[in-house]
Short mmCIF file of C-alpha atoms in Angstrom, two decimals:
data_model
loop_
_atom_site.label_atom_id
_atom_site.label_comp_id
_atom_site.label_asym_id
_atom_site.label_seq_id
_atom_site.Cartn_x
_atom_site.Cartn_y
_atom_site.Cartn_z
CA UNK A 68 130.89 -2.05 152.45
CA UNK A 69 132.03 -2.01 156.41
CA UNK A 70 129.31 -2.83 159.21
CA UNK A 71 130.34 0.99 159.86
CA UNK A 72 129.19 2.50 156.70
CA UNK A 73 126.15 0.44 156.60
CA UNK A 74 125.29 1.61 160.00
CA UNK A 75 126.06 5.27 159.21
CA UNK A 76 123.44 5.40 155.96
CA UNK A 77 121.09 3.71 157.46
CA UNK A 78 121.04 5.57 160.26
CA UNK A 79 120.41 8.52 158.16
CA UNK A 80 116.57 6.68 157.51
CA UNK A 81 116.14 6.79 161.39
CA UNK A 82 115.17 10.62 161.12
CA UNK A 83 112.17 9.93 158.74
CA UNK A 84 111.80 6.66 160.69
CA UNK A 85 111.29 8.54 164.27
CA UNK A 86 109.00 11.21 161.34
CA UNK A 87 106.39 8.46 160.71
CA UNK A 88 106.40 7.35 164.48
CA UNK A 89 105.67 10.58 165.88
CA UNK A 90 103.88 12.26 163.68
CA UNK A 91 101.52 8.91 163.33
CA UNK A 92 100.93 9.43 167.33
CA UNK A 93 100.10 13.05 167.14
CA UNK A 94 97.55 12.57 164.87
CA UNK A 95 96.26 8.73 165.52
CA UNK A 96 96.27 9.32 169.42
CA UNK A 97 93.84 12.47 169.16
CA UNK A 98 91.78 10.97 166.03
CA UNK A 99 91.27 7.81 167.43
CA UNK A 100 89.46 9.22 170.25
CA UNK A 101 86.93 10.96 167.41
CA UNK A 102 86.57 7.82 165.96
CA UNK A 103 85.71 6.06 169.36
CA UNK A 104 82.81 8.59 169.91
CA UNK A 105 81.58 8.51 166.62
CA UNK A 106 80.95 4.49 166.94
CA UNK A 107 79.55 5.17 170.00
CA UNK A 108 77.26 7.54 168.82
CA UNK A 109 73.73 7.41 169.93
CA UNK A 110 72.64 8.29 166.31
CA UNK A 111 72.36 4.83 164.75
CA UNK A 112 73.54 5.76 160.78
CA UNK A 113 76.27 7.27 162.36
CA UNK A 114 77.95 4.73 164.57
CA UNK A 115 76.97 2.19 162.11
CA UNK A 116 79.39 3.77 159.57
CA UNK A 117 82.63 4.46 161.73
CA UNK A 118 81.76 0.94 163.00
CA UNK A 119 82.10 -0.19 158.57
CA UNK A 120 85.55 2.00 158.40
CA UNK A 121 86.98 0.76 161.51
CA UNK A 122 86.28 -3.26 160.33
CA UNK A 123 87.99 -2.25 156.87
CA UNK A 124 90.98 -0.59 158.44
CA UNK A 125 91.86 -3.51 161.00
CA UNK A 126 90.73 -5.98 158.38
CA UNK A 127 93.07 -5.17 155.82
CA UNK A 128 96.67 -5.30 155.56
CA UNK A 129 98.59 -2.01 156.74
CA UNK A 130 100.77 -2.51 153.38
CA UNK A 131 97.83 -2.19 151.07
CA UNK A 132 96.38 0.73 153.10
CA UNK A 133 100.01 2.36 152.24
CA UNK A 134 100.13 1.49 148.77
CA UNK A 135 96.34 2.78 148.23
CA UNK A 136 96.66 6.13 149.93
CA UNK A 137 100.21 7.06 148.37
CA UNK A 138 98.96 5.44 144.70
CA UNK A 139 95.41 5.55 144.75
CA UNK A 140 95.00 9.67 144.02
CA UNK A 141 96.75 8.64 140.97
CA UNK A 142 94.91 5.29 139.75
CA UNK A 143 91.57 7.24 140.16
CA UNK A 144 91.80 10.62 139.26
CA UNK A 145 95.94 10.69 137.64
CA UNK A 146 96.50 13.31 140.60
CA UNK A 147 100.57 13.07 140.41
CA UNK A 148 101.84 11.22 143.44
CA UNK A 149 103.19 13.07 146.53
CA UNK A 150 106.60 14.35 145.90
CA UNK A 151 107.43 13.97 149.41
CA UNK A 152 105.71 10.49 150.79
CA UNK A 153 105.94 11.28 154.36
CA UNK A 154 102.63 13.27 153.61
CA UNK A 155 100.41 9.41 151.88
CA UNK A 156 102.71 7.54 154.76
CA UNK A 157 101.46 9.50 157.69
CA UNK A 158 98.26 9.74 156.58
CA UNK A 159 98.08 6.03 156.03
CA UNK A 160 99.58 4.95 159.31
CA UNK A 161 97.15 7.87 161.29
CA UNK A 162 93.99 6.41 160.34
CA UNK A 163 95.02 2.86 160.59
CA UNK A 164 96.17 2.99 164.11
CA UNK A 165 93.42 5.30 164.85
CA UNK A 166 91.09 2.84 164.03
CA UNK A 167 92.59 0.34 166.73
CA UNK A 168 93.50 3.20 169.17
CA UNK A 169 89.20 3.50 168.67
CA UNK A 170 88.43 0.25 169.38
CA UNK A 171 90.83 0.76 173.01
CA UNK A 172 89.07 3.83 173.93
CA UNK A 173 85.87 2.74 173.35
CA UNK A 174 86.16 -0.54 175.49
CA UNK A 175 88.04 1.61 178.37
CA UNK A 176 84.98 4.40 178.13
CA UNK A 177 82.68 1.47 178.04
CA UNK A 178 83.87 0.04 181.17
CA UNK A 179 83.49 3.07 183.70
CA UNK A 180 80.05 2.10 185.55
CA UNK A 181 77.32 4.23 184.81
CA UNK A 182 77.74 5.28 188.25
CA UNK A 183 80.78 7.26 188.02
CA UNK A 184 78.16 8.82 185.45
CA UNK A 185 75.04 9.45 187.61
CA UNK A 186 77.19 10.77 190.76
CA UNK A 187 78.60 13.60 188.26
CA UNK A 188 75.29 14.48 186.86
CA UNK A 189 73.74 15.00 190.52
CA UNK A 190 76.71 16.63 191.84
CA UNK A 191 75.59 19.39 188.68
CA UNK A 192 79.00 18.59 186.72
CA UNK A 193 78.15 19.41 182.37
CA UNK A 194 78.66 16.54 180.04
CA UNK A 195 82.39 17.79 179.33
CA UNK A 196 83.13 17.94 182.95
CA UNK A 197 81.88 15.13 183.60
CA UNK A 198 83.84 13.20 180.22
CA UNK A 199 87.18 15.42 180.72
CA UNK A 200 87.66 15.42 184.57
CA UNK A 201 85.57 12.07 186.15
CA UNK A 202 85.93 9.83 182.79
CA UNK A 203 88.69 10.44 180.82
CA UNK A 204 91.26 9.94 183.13
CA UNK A 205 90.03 6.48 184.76
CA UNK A 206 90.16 5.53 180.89
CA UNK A 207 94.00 6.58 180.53
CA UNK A 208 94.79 4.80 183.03
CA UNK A 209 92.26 1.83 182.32
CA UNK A 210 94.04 1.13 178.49
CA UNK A 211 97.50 2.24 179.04
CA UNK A 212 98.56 -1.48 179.09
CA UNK A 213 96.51 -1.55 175.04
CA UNK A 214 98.33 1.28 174.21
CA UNK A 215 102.15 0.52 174.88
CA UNK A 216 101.09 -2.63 172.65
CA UNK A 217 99.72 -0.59 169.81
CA UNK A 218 102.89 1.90 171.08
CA UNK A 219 105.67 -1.01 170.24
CA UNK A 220 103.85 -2.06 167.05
CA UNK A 221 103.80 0.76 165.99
CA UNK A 222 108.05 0.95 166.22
CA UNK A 223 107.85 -2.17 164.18
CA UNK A 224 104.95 -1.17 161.60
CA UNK A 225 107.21 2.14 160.13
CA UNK A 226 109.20 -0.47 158.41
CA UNK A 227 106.36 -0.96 156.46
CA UNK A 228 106.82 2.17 154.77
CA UNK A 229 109.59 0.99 152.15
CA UNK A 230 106.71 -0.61 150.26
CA UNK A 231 105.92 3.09 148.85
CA UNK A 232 110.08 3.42 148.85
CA UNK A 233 109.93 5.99 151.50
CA UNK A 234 113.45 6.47 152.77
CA UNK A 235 113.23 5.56 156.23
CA UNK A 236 115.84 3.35 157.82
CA UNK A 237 114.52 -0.41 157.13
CA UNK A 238 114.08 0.74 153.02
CA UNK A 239 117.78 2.13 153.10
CA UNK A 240 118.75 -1.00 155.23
CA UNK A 241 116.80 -3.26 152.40
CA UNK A 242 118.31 -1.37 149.30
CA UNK A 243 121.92 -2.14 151.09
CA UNK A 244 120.66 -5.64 151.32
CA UNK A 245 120.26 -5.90 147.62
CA UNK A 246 122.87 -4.29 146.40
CA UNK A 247 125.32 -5.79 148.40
CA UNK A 248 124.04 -9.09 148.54
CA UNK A 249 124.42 -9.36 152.78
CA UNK A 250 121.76 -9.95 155.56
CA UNK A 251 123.72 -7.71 158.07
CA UNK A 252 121.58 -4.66 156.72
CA UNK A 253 118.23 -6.99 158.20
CA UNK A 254 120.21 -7.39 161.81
CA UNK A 255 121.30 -3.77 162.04
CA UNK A 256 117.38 -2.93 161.56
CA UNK A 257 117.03 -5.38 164.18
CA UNK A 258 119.20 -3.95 166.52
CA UNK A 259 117.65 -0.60 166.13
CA UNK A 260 114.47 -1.11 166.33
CA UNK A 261 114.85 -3.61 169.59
CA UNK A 262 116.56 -0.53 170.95
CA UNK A 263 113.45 1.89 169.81
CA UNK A 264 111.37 -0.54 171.80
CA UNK A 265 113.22 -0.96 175.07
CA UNK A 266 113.18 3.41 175.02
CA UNK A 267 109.53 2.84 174.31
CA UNK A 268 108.85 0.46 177.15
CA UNK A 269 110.67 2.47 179.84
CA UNK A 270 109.10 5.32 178.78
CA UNK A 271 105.47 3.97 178.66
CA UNK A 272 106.44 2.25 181.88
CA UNK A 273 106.97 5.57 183.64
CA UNK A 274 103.86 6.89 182.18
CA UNK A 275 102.22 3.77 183.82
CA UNK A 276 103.71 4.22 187.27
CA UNK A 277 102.74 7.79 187.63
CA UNK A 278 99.09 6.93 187.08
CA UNK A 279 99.69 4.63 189.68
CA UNK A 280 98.59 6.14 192.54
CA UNK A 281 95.01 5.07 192.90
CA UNK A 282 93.30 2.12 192.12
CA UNK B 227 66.44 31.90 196.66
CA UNK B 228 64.01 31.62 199.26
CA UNK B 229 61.04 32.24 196.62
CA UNK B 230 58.36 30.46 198.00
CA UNK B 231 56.62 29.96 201.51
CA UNK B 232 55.49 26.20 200.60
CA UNK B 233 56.78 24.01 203.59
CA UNK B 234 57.12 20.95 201.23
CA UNK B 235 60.71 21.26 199.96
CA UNK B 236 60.07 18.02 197.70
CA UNK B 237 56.13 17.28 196.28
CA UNK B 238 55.33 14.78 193.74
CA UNK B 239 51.73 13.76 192.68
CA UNK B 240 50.54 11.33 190.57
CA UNK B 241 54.47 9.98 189.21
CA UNK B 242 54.57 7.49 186.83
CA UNK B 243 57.18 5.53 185.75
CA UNK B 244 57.36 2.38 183.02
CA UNK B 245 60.47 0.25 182.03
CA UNK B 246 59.46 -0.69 178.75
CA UNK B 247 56.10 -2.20 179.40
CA UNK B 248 56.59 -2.93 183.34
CA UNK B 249 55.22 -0.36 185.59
CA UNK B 250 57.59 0.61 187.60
CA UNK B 251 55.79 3.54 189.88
CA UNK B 252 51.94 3.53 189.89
CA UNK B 253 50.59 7.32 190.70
CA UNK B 254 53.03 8.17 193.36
CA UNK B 255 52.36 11.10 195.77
CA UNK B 256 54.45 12.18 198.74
CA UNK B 257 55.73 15.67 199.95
CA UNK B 258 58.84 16.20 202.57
CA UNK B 259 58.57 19.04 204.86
CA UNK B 260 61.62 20.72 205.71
CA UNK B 261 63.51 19.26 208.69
CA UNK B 262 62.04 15.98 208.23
CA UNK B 263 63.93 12.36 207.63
CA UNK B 264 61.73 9.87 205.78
CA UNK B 265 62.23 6.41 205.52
CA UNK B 266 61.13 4.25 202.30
CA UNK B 267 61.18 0.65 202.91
CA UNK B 268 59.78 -1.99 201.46
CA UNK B 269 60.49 -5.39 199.16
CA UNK B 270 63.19 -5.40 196.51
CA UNK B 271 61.98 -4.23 193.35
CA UNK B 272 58.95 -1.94 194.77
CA UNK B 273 60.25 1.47 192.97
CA UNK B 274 61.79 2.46 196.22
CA UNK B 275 65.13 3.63 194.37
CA UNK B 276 63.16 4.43 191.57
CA UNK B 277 61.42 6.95 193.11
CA UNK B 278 64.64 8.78 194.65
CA UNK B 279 66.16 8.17 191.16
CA UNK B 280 63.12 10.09 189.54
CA UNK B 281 63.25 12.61 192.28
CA UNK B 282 67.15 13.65 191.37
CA UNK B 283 66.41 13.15 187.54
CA UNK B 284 68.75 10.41 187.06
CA UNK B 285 65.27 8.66 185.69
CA UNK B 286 62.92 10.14 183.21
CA UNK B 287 59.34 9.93 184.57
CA UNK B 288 56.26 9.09 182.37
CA UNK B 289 54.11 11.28 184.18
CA UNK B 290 52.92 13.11 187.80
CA UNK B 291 54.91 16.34 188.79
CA UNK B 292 57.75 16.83 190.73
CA UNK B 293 58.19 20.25 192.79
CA UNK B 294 61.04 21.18 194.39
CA UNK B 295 59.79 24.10 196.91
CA UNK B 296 56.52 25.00 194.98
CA UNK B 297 58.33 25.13 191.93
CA UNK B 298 57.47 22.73 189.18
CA UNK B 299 60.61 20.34 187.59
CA UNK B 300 58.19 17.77 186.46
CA UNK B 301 54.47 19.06 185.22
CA UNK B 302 52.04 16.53 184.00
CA UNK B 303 54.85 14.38 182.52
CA UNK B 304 56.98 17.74 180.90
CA UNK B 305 60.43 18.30 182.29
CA UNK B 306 61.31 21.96 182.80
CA UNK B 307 64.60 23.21 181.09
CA UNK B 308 67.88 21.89 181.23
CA UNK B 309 68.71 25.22 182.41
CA UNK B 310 66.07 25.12 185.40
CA UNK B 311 66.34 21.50 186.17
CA UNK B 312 70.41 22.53 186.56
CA UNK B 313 68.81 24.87 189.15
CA UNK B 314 67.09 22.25 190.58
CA UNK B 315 69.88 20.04 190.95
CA UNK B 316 71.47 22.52 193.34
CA UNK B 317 68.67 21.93 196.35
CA UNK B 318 69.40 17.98 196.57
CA UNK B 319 72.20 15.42 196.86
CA UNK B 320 72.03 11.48 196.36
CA UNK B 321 74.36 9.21 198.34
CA UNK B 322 74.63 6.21 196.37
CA UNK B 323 74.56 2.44 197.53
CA UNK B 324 77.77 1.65 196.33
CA UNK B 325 79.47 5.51 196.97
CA UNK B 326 80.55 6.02 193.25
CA UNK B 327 83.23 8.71 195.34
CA UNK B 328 85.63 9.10 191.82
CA UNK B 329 88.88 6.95 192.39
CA UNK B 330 91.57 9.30 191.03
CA UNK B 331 90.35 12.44 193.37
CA UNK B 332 91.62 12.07 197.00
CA UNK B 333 88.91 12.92 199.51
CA UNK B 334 89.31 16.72 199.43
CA UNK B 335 89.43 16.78 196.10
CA UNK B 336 85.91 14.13 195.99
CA UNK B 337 84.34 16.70 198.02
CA UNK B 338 85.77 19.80 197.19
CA UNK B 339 85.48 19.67 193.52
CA UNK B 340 81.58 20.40 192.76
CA UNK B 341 81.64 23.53 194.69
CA UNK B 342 84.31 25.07 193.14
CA UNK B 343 82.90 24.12 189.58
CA UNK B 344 79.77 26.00 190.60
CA UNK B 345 82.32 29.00 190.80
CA UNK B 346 82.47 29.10 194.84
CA UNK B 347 85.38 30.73 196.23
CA UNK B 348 87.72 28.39 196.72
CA UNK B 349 89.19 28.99 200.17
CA UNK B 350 85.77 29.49 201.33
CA UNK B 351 85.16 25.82 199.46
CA UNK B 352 88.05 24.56 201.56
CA UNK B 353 87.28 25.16 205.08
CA UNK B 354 83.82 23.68 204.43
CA UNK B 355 85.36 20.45 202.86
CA UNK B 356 87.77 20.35 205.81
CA UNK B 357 85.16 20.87 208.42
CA UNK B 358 82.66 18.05 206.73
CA UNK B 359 85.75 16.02 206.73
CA UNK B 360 85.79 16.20 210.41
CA UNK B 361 82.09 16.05 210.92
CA UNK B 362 82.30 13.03 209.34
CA UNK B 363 84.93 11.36 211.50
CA UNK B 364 87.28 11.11 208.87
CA UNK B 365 90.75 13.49 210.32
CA UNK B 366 93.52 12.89 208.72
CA UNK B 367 92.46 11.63 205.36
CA UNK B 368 92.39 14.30 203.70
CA UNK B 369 94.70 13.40 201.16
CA UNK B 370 93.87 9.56 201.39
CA UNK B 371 92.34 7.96 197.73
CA UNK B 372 89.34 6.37 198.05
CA UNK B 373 90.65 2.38 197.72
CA UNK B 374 92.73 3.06 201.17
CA UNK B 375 89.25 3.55 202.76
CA UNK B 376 87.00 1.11 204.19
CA UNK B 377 83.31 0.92 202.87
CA UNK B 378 82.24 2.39 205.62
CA UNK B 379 84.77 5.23 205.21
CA UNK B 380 84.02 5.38 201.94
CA UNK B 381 80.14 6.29 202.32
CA UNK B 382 80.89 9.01 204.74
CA UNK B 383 83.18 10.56 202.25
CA UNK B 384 79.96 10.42 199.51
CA UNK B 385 77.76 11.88 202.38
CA UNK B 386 80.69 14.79 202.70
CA UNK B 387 80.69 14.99 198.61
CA UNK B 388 77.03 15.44 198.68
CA UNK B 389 76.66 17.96 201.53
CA UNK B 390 79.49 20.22 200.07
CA UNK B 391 77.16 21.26 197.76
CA UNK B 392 74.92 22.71 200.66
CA UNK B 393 71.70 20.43 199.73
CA UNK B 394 68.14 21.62 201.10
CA UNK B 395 67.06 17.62 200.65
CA UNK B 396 69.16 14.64 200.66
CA UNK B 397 68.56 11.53 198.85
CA UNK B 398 70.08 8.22 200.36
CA UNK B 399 69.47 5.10 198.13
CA UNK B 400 70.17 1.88 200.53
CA UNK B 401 73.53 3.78 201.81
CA UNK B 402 74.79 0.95 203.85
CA UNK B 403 73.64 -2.27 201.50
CA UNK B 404 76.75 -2.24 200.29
CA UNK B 405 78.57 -2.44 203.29
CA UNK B 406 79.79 -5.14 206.10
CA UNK B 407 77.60 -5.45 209.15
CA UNK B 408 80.07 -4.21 211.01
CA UNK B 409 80.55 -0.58 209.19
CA UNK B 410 76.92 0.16 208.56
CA UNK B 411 76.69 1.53 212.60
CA UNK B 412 79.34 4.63 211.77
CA UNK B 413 77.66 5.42 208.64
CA UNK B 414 74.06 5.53 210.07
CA UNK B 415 75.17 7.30 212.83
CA UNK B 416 76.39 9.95 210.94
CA UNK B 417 73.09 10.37 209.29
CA UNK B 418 71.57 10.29 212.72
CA UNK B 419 73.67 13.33 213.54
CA UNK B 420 72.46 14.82 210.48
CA UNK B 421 68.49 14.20 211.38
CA UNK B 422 69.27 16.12 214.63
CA UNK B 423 70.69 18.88 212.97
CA UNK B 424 67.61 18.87 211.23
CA UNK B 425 68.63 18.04 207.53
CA UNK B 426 65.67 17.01 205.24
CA UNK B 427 66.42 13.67 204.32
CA UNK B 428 64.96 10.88 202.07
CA UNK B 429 66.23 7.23 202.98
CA UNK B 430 65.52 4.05 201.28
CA UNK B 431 66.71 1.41 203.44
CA UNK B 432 66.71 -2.35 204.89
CA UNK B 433 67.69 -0.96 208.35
CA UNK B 434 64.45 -1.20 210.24
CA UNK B 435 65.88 -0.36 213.79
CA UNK B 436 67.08 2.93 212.26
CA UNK B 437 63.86 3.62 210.03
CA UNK B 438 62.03 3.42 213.21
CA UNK B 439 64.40 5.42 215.48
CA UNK B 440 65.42 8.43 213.39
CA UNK B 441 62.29 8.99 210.88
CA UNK B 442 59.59 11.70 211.38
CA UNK B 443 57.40 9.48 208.69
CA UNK B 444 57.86 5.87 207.29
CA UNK B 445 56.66 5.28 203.80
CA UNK B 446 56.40 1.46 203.03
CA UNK B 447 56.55 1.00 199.08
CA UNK B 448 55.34 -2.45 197.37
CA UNK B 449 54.38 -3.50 194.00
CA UNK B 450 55.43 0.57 192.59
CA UNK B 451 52.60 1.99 195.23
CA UNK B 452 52.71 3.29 198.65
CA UNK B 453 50.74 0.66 200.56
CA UNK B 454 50.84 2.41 203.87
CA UNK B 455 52.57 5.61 205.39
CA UNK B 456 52.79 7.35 209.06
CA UNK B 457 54.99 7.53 212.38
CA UNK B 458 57.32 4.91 212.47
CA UNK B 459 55.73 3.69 215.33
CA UNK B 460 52.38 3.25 213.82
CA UNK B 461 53.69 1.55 210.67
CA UNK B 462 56.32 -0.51 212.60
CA UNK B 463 53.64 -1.18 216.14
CA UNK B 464 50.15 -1.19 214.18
CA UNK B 465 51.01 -1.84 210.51
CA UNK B 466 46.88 -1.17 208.76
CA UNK B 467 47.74 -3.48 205.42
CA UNK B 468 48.17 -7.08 205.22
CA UNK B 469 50.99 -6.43 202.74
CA UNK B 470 52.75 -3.98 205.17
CA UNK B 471 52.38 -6.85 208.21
CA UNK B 472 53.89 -9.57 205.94
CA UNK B 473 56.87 -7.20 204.57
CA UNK B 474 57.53 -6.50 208.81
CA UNK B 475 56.94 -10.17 210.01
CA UNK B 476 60.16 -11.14 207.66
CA UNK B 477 62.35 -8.94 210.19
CA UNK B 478 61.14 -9.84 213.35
CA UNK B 479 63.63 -12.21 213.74
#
């Protein structure tokens, strides 16, 4: 098989590949910022719970998170596994990196003074206001550094997904490894996803620079 | 809005006030008459910013009442609604020590903002955000973000912010300890200007020469009471209580 060809088919994965990426930050970006409030919720039962979930989800591989959301159904109650495993992937990836997009959010909310706070209450803002308008912004701009991290491990992390033999470009790239006995497949994933990256980091770097106008 | 004829825009009686089991505010009572500046001084730790922070809600009080022109927020200890203590938020402002102005608003925006979420019209919001900006010395930085100001800058931009919101009573909780020697003159001078237009003011402040010069009554706060109150000359010239005399005697320097 030519460098070409191998390129070509495994290219093919990089659809489902870019799948799992976005559709993981669509729904981890957004949920993560539930999470956050729920551990920071004032009732104690509550927070103490999301604060459980978020300990399991960072303290246990990513791999057997996959592996127990695409197999488990079955295990427990022989529900037939998901035809179509972009469904157990997504789901897997969403609530793992939502957990750590949580843990971000929460330490950026955490560290706006109280101040920023008190002036909005006086000045007769609501709660939203005040969270959507005086907060929420300072935060973005407070964790966007976190976030291009999670971002560009994120890039990395879909390659997990050939553990469930979801046909994204690292488990064609691994099955052309095997067959044809050749470590180019490995570099060619390489190569892509060091590309995937540098588009992430300019991007995120733009992001960064427009928030840049205040201190 | 002008429901009552009771001078006193601000009365409390008997206010109360615990952080866990220190006693923060013993039985406080004072009123502010419309058109008048008060000064709070006193030792650190005396319930001075307490007290303002009770009187804009920002602390719960144990007990007393608060009225805001004969109308009770505070009664016996009970708040009134959220609804009506949202009404009640409308007659005061509260210039912080440390301006809390919000970073990613540039001044027009710090000061123009409030208004316009109270549904104002917002060309109407505009020209009075411009005009403050100018009353407060501050041409030209309109469009400025707060860390390209100075402190001092800074402060009159949160005085701006607060008046925006056309206050009857304005709280200021030690508005220039925060700032270099140098830049507290332009800030109290601004609140000078304000006495003489006759805005109601509350001040809790260090700044005896100012206390003295611009306040209709001086209140001097120790120990979460109110050990002695009257003229500013008569508190400052003839303090009555041994505590007030040894506060004064640290500043006559």
């Amino acid at each position: 098989m030519t460098l070409m060809t191998m390129i070509v088919k495994m290219s093919e994965g990089l659809g489902k590949t870019c799948a799992i990426f976005f559709l993981t930050l669509i729904f981890s970006l957004p949920l993560g910022m539930i999470v956050a409030l729920l551990r920071m919720s004032k009732v104690r039962v509550v927070s103490a719970i999301t604060r459980f979930f978020i300990t399991v989800l960072r303290g246990t591989p990513l791999m057997l998170q996959l592996l127990a959301v695409t197999y488990g159904p079955y295990y427990l109650f022989g529900a037939s596994v998901a035809r179509n495993k972009l469904i157990p992937v997504v789901i897997a990836f969403s609530i793992n990196y939502a957990a750590y997009f949580a843990e971000i959010y929460r330490g950026g909310i955490e560290s706006i003074s109280i101040g920023q706070y008190e002036a909005a209450e006086v000045l007769g803002y609501s709660k939203l206001q005040t969270f959507m308008r005086i907060i929420l912004p300072q935060v973005v701009k407070r964790i966007m550094p976190s976030v291009t991290n999670e971002v560009v491990t994120l890039v990395k992390d879909t390659s997990m997904a050939f553990t469930v033999s979801y046909q994204e470009m690292f488990t064609i790239g691994k099955q052309i490894a095997n067959s044809q006995t050749s470590f180019v497949p490995f570099l060619v994933a390489g190569v892509f996803y060091y590309v995937f990256n540098v588009v992430v980091d300019y991007v995120m770097g733009r992001v960064e620079k427009r928030l840049d106008y205040y201190k | 809005m002008d429901t009552s004829n009771s001078p006193s825009i601000l009365s409390i009686r008997g206010l109360q006030k615990s952080f866990g089991s220190l006693s923060v505010l013993k039985d406080i009572s004072l009123s502010v008459e419309r058109g008048n500046v008060i000064s709070i001084i006193g030792p650190s730790g005396s319930g001075k910013s307490t007290l303002l922070r009770c009187a804009s809600f920002l602390e719960q009080a144990d007990g007393g009442d608060i009225l805001y022109d004969g109308q009770y927020a505070l009664r016996d200890g009970v708040y009134a609604s959220k609804a009506e203590l949202n009404r009640f938020r409308t007659r005061f402002g509260l210039v912080f020590q440390n301006f809390q102005l919000f970073p990613h608003y540039s001044v027009l925006k710090n000061i123009s903002e409030a208004p316009l979420l109270h549904g104002e019209d917002k060309e109407e919001v505009r020209e009075r955000a411009l005009s403050l900006i100018r009353k407060m010395g501050l041409e030209g930085k309109e469009d400025a973000y707060p860390y390209q100001l100075s402190g001092g800058q800074q402060q009159r931009v949160a005085i701006a912010r607060a008046l925006a919101m056309r206050p009857e009573i304005l709280y200021f909780d030690e508005p220039t300890s925060a700032l270099d020697p140098e830049l507290t003159g332009e800030v109290l001078k601004v609140i000078r200007q304000l006495a003489e237009e006759k805005m109601t003011m509350v001040v809790v402040t260090h700044e005896m020469p100012f206390a003295r010069a611009v306040s209709n009554r001086v209140i001097f706060m120790a120990g979460g009471v109110i050990v002695e109150q009257g003229h500013p000359l008569e508190v400052f010239d003839n303090p009555q209580e041994e505590r007030t005399k040894q506060f004064l005697r640290v500043f006559e320097r």
